[in-house]
XYZ file of C-alpha atoms in Angstrom:
637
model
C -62.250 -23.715 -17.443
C -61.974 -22.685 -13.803
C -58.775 -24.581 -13.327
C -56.986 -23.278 -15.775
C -55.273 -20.473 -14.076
C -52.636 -20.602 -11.880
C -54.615 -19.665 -8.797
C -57.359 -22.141 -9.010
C -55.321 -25.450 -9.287
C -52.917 -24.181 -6.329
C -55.936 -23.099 -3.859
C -57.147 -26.916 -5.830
C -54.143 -28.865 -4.908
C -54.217 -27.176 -1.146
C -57.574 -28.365 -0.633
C -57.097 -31.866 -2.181
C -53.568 -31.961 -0.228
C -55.112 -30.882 2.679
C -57.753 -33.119 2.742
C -55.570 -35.898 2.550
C -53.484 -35.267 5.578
C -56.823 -34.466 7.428
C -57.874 -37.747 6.844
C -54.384 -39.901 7.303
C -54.230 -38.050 11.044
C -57.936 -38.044 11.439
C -57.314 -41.586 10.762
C -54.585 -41.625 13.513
C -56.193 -39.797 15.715
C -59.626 -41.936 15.672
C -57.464 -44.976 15.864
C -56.004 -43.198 19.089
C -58.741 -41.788 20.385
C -60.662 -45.183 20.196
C -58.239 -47.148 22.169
C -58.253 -43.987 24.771
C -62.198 -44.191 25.351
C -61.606 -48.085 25.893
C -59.092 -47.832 27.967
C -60.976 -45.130 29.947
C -64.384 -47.297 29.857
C -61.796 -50.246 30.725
C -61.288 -48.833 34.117
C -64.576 -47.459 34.933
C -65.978 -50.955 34.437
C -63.103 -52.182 36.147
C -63.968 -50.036 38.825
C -67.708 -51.070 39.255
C -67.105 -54.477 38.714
C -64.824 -54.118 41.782
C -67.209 -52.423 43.651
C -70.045 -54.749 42.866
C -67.999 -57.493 43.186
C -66.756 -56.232 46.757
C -70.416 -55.961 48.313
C -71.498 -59.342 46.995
C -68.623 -60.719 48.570
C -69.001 -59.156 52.166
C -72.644 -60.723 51.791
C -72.185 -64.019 50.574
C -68.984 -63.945 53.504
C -71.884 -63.067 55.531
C -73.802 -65.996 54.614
C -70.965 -68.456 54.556
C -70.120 -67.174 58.092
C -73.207 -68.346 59.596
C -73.000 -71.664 57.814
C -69.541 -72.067 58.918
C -70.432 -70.809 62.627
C -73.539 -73.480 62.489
C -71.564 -76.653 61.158
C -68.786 -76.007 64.245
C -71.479 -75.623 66.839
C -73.417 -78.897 65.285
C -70.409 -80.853 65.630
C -70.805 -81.135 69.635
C -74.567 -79.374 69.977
C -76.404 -82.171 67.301
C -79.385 -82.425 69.792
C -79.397 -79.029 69.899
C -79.685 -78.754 66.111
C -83.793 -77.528 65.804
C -82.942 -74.835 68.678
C -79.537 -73.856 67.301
C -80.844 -73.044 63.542
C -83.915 -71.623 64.496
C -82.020 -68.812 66.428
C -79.629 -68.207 64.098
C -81.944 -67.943 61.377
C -84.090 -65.513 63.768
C -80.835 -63.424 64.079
C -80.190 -63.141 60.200
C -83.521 -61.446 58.348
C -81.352 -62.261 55.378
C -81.403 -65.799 55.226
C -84.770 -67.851 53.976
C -83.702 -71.286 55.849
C -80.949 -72.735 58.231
C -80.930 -77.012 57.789
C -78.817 -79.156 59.865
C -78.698 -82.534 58.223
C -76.874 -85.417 59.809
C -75.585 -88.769 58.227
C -78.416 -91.383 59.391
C -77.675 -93.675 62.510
C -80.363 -95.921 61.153
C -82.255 -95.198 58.389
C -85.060 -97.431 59.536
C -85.405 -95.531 63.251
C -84.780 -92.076 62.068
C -86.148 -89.114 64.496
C -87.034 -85.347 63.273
C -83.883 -83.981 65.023
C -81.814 -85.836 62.038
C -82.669 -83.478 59.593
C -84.130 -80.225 60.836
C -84.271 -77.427 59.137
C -85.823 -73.473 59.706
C -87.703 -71.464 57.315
C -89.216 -68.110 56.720
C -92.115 -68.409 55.045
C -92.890 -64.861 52.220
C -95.240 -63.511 55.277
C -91.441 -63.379 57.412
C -92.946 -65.931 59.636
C -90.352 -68.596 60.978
C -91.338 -72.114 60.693
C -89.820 -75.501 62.358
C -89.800 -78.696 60.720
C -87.499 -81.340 59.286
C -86.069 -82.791 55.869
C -87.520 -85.741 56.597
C -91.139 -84.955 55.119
C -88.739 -84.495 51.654
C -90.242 -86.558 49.035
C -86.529 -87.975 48.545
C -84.692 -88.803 51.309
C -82.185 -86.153 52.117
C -78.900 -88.239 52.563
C -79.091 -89.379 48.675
C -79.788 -85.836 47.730
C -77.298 -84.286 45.504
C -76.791 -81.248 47.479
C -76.171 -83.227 50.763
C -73.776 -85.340 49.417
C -71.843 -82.665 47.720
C -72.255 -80.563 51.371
C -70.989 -83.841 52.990
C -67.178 -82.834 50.845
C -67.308 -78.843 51.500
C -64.801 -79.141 55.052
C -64.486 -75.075 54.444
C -67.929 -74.650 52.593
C -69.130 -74.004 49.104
C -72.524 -72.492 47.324
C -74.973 -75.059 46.024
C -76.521 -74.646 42.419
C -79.491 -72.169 42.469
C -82.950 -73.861 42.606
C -86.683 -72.620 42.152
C -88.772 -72.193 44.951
C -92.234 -72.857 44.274
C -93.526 -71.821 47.721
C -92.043 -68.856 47.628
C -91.792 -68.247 43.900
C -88.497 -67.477 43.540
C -84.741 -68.734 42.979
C -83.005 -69.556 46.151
C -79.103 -70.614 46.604
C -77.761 -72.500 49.314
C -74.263 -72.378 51.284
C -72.951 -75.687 52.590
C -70.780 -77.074 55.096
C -69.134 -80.099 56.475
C -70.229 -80.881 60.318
C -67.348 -82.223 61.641
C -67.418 -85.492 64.244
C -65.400 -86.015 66.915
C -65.172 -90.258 66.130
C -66.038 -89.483 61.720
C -64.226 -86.513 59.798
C -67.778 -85.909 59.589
C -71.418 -86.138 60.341
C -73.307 -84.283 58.472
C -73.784 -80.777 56.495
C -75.134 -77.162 57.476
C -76.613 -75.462 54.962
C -77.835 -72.006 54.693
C -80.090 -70.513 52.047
C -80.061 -66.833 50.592
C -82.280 -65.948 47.959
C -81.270 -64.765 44.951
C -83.309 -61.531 44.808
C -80.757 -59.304 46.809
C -78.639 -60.263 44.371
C -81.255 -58.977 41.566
C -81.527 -55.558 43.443
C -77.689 -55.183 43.932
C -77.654 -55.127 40.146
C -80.159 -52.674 39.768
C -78.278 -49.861 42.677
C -74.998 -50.369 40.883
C -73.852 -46.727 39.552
C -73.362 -48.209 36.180
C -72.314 -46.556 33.006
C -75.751 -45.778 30.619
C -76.309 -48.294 28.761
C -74.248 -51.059 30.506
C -76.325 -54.000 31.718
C -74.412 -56.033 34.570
C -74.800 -59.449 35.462
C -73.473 -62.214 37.697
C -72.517 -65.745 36.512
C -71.748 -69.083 38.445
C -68.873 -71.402 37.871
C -70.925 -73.245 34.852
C -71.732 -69.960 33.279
C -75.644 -69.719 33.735
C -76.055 -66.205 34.676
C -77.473 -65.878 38.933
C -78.707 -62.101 38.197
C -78.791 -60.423 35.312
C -79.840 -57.230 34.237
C -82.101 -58.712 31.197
C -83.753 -61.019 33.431
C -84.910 -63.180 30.388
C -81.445 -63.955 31.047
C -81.549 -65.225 34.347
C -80.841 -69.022 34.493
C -79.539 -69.506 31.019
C -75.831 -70.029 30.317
C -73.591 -67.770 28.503
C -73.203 -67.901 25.092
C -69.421 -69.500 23.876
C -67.924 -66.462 23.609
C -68.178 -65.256 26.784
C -67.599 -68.709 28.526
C -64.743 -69.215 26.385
C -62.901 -65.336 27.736
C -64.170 -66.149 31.783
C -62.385 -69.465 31.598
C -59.264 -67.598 30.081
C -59.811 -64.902 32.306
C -59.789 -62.069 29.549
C -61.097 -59.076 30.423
C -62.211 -57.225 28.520
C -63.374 -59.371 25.414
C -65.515 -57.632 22.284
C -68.086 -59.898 21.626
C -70.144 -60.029 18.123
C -73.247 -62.013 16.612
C -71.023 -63.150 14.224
C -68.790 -65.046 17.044
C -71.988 -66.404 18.433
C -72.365 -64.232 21.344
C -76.307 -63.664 22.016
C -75.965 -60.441 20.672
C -77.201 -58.086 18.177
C -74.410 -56.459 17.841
C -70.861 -56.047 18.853
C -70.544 -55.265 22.688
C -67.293 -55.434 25.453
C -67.569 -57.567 28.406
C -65.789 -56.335 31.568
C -65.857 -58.802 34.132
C -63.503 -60.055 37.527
C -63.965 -62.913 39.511
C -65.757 -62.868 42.932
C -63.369 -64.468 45.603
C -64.839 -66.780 47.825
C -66.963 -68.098 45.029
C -66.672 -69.527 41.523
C -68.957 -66.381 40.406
C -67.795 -63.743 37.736
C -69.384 -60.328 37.748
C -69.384 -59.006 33.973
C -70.573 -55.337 32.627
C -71.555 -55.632 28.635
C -70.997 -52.433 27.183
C -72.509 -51.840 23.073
C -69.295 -50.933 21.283
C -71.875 -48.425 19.573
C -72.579 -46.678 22.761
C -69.381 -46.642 24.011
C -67.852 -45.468 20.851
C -71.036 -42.448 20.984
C -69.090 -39.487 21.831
C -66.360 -40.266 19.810
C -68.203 -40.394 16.653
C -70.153 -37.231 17.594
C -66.690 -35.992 18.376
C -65.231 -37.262 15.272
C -67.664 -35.775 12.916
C -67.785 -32.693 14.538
C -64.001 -32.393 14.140
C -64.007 -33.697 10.072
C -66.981 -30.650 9.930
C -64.636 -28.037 11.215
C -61.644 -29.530 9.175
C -63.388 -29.778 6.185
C -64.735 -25.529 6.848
C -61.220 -24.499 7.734
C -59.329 -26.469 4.620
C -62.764 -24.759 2.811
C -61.633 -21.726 4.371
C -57.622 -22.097 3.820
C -58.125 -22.488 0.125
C -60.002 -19.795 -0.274
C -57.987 -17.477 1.230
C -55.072 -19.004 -0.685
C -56.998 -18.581 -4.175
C -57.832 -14.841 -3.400
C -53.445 -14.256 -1.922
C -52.709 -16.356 -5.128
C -54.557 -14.506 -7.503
C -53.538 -11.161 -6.126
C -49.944 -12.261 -6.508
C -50.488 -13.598 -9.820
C -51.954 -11.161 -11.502
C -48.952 -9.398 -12.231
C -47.989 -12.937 -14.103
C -51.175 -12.722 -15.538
C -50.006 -9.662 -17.221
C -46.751 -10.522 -18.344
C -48.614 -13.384 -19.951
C -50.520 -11.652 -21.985
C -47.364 -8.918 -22.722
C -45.996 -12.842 -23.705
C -48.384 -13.552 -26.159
C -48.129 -9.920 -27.637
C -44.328 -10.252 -28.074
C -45.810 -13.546 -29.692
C -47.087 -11.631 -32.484
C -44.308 -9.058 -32.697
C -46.090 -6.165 -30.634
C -43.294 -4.945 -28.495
C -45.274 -1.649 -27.749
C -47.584 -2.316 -24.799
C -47.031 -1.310 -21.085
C -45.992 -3.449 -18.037
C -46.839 -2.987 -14.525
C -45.601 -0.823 -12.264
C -42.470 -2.360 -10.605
C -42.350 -1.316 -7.548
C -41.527 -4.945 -5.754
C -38.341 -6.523 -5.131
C -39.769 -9.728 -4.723
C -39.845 -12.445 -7.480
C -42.548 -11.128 -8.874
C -41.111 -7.721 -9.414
C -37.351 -9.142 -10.886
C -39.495 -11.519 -13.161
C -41.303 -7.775 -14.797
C -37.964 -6.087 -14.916
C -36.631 -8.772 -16.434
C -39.093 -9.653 -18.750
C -39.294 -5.445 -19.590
C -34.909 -5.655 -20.223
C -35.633 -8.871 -22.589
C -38.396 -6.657 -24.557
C -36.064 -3.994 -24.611
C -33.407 -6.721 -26.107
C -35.639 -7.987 -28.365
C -36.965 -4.994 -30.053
C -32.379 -4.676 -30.245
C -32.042 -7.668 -31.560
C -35.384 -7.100 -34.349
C -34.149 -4.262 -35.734
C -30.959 -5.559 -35.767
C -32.140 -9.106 -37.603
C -34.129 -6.819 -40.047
C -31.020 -4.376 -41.030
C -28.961 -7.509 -41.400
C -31.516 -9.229 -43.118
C -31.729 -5.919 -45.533
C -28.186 -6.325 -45.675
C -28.483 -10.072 -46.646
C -30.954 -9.011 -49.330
C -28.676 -6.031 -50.630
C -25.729 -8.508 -50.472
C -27.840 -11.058 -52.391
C -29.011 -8.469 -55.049
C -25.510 -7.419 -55.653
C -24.351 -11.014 -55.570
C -27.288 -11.877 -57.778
C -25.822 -9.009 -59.728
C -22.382 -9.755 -59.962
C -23.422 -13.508 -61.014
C -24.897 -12.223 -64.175
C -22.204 -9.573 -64.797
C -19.754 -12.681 -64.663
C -21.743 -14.583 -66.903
C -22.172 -11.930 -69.422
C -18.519 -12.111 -69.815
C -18.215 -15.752 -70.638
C -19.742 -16.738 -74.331
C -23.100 -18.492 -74.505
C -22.611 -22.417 -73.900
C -22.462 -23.839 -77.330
C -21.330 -22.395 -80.765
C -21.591 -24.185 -83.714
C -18.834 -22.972 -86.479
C -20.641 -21.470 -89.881
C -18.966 -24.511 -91.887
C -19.918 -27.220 -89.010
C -16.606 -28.568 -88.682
C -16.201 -27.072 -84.918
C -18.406 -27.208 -82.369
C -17.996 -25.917 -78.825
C -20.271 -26.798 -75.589
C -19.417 -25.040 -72.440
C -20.896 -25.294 -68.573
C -20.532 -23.418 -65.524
C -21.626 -24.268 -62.475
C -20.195 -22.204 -59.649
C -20.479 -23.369 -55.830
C -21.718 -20.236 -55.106
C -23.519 -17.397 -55.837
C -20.616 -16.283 -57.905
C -17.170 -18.421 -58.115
C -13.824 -18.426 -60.185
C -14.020 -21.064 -62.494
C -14.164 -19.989 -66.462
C -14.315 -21.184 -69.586
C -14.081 -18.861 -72.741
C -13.825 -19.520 -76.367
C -13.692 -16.900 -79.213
C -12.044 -16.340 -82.771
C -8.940 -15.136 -83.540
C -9.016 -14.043 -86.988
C -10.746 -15.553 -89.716
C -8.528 -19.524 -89.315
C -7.986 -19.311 -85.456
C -10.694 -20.234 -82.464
C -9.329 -19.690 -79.256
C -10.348 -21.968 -75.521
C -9.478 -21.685 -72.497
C -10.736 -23.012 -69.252
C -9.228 -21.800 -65.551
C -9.982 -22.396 -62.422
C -8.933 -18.927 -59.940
C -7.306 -19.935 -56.223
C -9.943 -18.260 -54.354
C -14.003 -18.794 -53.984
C -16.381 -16.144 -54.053
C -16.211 -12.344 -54.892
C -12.589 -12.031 -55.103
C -12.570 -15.173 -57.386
C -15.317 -13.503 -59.245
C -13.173 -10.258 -60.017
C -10.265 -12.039 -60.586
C -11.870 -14.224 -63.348
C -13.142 -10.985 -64.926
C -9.988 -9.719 -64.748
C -8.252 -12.316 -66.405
C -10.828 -12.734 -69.014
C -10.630 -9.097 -70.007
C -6.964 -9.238 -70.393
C -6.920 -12.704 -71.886
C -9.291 -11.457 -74.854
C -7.373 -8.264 -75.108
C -4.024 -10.150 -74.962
C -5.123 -13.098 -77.548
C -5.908 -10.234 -80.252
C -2.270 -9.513 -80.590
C -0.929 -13.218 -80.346
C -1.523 -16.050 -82.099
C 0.234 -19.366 -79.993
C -1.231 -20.125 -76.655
C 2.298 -19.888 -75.080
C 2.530 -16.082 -75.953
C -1.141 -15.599 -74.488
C -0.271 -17.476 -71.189
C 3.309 -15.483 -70.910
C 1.399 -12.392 -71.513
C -1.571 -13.107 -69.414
C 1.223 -14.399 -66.619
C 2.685 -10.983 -66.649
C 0.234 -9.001 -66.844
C -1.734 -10.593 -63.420
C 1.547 -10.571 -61.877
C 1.225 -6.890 -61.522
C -0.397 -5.143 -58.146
C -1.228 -9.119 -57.370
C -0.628 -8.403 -53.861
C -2.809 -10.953 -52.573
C -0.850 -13.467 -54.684
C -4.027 -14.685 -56.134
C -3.118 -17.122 -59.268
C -5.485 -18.890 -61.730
C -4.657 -22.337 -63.349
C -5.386 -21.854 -67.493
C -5.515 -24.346 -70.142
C -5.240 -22.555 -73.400
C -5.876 -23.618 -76.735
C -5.602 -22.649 -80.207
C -6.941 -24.404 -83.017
C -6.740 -23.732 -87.135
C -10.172 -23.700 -88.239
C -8.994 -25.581 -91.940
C -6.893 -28.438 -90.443
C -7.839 -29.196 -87.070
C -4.503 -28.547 -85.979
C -4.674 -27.847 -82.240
C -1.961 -26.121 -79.622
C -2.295 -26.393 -76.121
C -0.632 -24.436 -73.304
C -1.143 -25.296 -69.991
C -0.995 -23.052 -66.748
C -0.891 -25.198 -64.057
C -4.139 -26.580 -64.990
C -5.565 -30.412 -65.633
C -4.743 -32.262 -68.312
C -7.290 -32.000 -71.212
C -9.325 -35.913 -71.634
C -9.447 -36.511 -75.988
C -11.982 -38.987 -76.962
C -10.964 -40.905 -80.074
C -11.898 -44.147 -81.510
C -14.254 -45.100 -78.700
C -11.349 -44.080 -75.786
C -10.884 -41.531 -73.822
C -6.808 -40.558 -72.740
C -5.595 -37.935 -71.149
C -3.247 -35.457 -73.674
C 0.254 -35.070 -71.990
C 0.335 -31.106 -71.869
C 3.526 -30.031 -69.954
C 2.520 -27.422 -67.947
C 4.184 -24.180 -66.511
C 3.127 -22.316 -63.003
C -0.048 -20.806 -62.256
C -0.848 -17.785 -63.959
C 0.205 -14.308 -61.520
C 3.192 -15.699 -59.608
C 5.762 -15.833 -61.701
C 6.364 -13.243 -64.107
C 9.427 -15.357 -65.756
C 7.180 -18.442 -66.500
C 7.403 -20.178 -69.440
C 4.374 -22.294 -71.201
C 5.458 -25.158 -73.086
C 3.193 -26.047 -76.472
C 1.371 -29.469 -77.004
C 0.263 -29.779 -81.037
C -2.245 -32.221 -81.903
C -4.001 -32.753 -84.673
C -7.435 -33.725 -84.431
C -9.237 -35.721 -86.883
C -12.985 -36.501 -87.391
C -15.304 -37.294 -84.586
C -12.489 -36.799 -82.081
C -13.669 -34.641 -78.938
C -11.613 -32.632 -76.626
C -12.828 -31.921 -72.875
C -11.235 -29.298 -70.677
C -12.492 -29.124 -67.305
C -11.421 -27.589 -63.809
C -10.720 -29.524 -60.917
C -13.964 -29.192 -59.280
C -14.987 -32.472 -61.386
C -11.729 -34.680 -60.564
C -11.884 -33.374 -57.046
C -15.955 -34.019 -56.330
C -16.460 -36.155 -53.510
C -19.298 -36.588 -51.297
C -19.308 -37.580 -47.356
C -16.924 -40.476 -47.944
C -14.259 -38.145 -48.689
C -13.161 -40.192 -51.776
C -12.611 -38.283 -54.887
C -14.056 -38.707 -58.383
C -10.540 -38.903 -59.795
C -9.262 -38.949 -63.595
C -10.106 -42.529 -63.881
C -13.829 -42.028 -63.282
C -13.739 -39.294 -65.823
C -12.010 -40.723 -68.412
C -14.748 -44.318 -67.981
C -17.442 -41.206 -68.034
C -16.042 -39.897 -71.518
C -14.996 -43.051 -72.794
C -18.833 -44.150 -72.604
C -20.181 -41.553 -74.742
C -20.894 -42.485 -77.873
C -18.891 -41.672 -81.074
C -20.241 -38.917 -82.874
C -21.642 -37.268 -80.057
C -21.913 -33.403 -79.981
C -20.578 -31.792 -77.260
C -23.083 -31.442 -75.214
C -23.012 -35.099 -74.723
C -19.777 -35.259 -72.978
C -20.926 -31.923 -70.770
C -24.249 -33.475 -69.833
C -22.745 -36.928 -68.981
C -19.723 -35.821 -67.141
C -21.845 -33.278 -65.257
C -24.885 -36.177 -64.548
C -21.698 -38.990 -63.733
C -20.379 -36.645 -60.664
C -23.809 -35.651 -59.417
C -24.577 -38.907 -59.079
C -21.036 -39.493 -57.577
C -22.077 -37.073 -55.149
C -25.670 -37.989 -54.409
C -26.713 -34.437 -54.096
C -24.119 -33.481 -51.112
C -23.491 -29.749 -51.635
C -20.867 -28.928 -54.462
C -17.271 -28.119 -53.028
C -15.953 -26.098 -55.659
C -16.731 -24.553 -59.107
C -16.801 -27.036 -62.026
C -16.591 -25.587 -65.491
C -16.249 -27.856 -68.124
C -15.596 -27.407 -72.369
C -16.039 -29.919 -74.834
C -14.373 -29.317 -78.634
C -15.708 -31.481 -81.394
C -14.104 -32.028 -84.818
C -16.419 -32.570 -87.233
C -14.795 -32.804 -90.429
C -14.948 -36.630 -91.281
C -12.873 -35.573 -94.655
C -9.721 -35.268 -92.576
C -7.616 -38.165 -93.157
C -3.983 -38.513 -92.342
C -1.600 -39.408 -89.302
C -2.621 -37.821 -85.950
C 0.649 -34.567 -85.065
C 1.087 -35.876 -81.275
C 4.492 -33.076 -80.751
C 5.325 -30.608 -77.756
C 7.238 -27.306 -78.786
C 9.060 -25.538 -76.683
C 9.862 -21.830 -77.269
């Protein structure tokens, strides 16, 4: 319910849009930020590892010096090798033993100056003695004979020291000989506890542990010293060999981790050792989740506070709308009396009222104006309604049945409209004479109308004094001639038929030729015609006697049935009418031929609306008595 108005889906849709580009660029930005705080712990590693890597060079150079400076003095001093060692070792408090071991002359005569060596003992004590007392002699040791191919030095594999409990690494060196490349190595041994504590002073970031690794990968010092002695896991091996620094390491990868962590580490020249820093990506990554969520808070408050400021601007600059709405839903109903708000704003808002207050003010117009017109339209449709049965109070009732049955009449109008011009009348003239006539007026509607009343009137009045249907039509023609300045005209088909004999005259004005049914077919009856009735006043109306004989059935109609047509345009046509009379039965009434004429052209028509009047009169001869030859003549007066 809240989100129906206006104001609450917009201050919706600016929190929802909102949100959306907060998270893509808080996205970004993470994404950026992250690679920043690498790159930044990148180079603080970088720089310890440097550092560290830079003091346990100058001490391991300091070792290797000595070694170096002891194998060149051996080379020419080797009976001065137990002196030589135990001075230099006195003269470095660093070192934990000095040997000087010397290729045998004769392993069988061999003398304690072969192999001596110097050692501090843990009390800092220095103590002479020789290799010889090894328990395997020293020339098929592994160390000597890898010392015996170091001409410029290199750092033995770290060992454990029982006596003095601890791990101890050795520097060795080539003597040289004067007659033999050369004679024997110099060795110098460091322990590996410096090394231990030089982890421990490093200014490290919090939460970094460092840790030094030889050429095989089993870390020298480390941090976790659990660790000390083992080997790398794969992971990190695999990086040092490739030399990438840094490498993100995870338990999945089969680091000996618990989770992920970057490795920063650089080579120590000199050596085949690697310094390494191992970071937790969680730690390093702290800040910038504290910093991250911290940000999303304040986002998420100010797109909280955004939207609401734009649902209170919205709603304060809808509620004019929210007025005209309801003024909307009152012109809904038809109430047009109901004030707006005050305009005083030329912004959208404000044309929008004025607007909608000049289309009120249009549409009450236009209201009043739709009801007097549709008063009109009702007036107009009374009158008309009027008028219809004023016209058809002036045509005879639809059938008539002569006292003696011998004539019968059935008559139809059907007018377009409301009121049209077709007619049909029929009356007597005298005691021996009926009178028909069926016209069709040139116009539609109420001028049709009074023009058909017109020409009734007169045509009854006229027919009184005359007794052929030429005289009626040359009267009639004369008489509508007069003040026809519209030069309306009506087509008439007039006829006059002896009540005793059956004997009928026909005058035409302009009108279709009459259909007789006799002896099961239907032909049209040749009627020459003269013009249209009220355009010529000189017209002359030839006469068409026929005599009709029992059963035989004349139909008059107006065009409206040969001209019927529906949306294909065709027209009914004579033919169609005469196949619709010729299938009524014989001895039909009347009414027959009406009814199936009138049901043959609807059906022609399938319902389309009617394009003109259509009246129609049938004449039936009933006196079967008659006998005799049909009187098929025209007169001409």
């Amino acid at each position: 319910m809240v989100l129906r108005s206006v104001a609450s889906r917009l201050a919706l849709g600016v929190l929802v849009g909102s949100a959306i580009v907060l998270i893509v660029t808080g996205g970004l930005l993470l994404n950026h930020t992250r690679d920043q705080m690498l790159r930044q712990t990148e180079r603080e590693a970088a720089a310890v590892s440097d550092a560290a890597a830079t003091r346990i060079q100058r001490r391991i150079d300091s070792v290797a010096k000595v070694g170096q400076v002891v194998a060149g003095l051996l080379s020419s001093r080797r009976d001065q090798a137990p002196a030589l060692i135990h001075d230099v070792l006195a003269v470095n408090p660093e070192l934990i033993d000095v040997s000087a071991a010397f290729v045998p002359r004769d392993v069988n005569h061999l003398r304690p100056e072969d192999a001596p060596v110097a050692r501090r003992d843990a009390s800092g004590l220095l103590v002479a003695t020789t290799r010889l007392s090894d328990p395997e002699p020293y020339w098929s040791t592994t160390w000597f004979v890898r010392g015996l191919n170091c001409d410029h030095g290199c750092w033995q594999p770290p060992f454990r020291s029982a006596a003095r409990n601890e791990t101890l690494i050795g520097y060795s060196v080539a003597i040289p000989g004067k007659d033999v490349p050369v004679i024997g190595v110099a060795d110098a041994t460091i322990s590996l506890g410096w090394l231990q504590q030089l982890l421990g002073e490093l200014a490290k970031p919090e939460h970094a542990s460092a840790f030094v690794a030889d050429a095989n990968g089993d870390f020298l010092a480390h941090d976790w010293k659990s660790y000390i002695g083992t080997r790398g896991s794969k992971p990190l091996l695999s990086a040092i060999s490739r030399q990438q620094s840094p490498v993100r390491i995870t338990p999945e990868e089969g680091g000996r981790v618990s989770e992920p962590v970057w490795v920063y580490f650089v080579p120590i020249r000199g050596t085949h050792w690697t310094f390494g820093l191992s970071m937790p990506e969680r730690e390093v990554l702290a800040d910038l989740r504290r910093t991250y969520l911290v940000d999303v808070l304040l986002g998420m408050i100010a797109l909280m506070g955004v939207s609401l400021i734009t649902l209170v601007i919205t709603r304060r600059l809808m509620a004019p709308l929210n007025v005209l709405a309801d003024r909307a839903e009152n012109v809904s109903r038809g109430d047009l009396d109901f004030e707006l708000p005050d305009i005083r704003r030329n912004d959208d808002v404000g044309r929008l009222t004025r607007a909608f207050d000049q289309m009120r003010r249009q549409l009450a117009g236009h209201i009043e104006t739709g009801q007097r017109i549709a008063r009109d339209q009702a007036r107009m449709a009374s009158e008309l309604e009027i008028a219809r049965q004023i016209q058809l109070a002036l045509i005879p009732d639809p059938h008539w049945l002569a006292d003696d049955g011998r004539l019968e009449v059935h008559a139809a109008l059907r007018p377009a409209s409301a009121v049209g011009g077709d007619l049909y009348m029929y009356f007597a003239l005298g005691a021996k004479h009926v009178c028909v006539m069926v016209g069709d007026v040139s116009d539609k509607g109420i001028p049709a109308a009074l023009f058909m009343a017109r020409t009734i009137t007169l045509a009854r009045t006229i027919a009184t004094h005359a007794r052929s249907p030429s005289d009626i039509l040359g009267t009639l023609n004369r008489e509508l001639c007069k003040g026809n300045d519209t030069c309306m005209f009506v087509t008439l088909l007039c006829g006059v038929i002896e009540t005793e004999s059956g004997l009928l005259s026909l005058a035409s004005a302009g009108h279709e030729q009459p259909v007789l049914h006799a002896g099961g077919s239907a032909i049209l009856v040749d009627v020459e015609t003269g013009p249209a009735l009220g355009l010529d006043r000189e017209a002359r109306y030839p006469v068409r006697v026929l005599t009709l004989l029992g059963g035989d059935t004349l139909l008059m109609y107006t065009d409206g049935v040969s001209e019927a047509h529906a949306d294909n345009q065709r027209l009914y046509g004579t033919h169609a009418l005469l196949d619709s009379v010729a299938r009524v039965d014989d001895g039909a009434n009347p009414e027959a031929y009406v009814e199936r004429v009138l049901e043959d052209v609807d059906a022609y028509t399938a319902g389309a609306p009617a394009y003109d009047d259509i009246a129609l009169l049938a004449l039936t001869w009933h006196d079967t008595d008659a006998e005799g030859a049909r009187i098929h003549a025209a007169v001409h007066s």
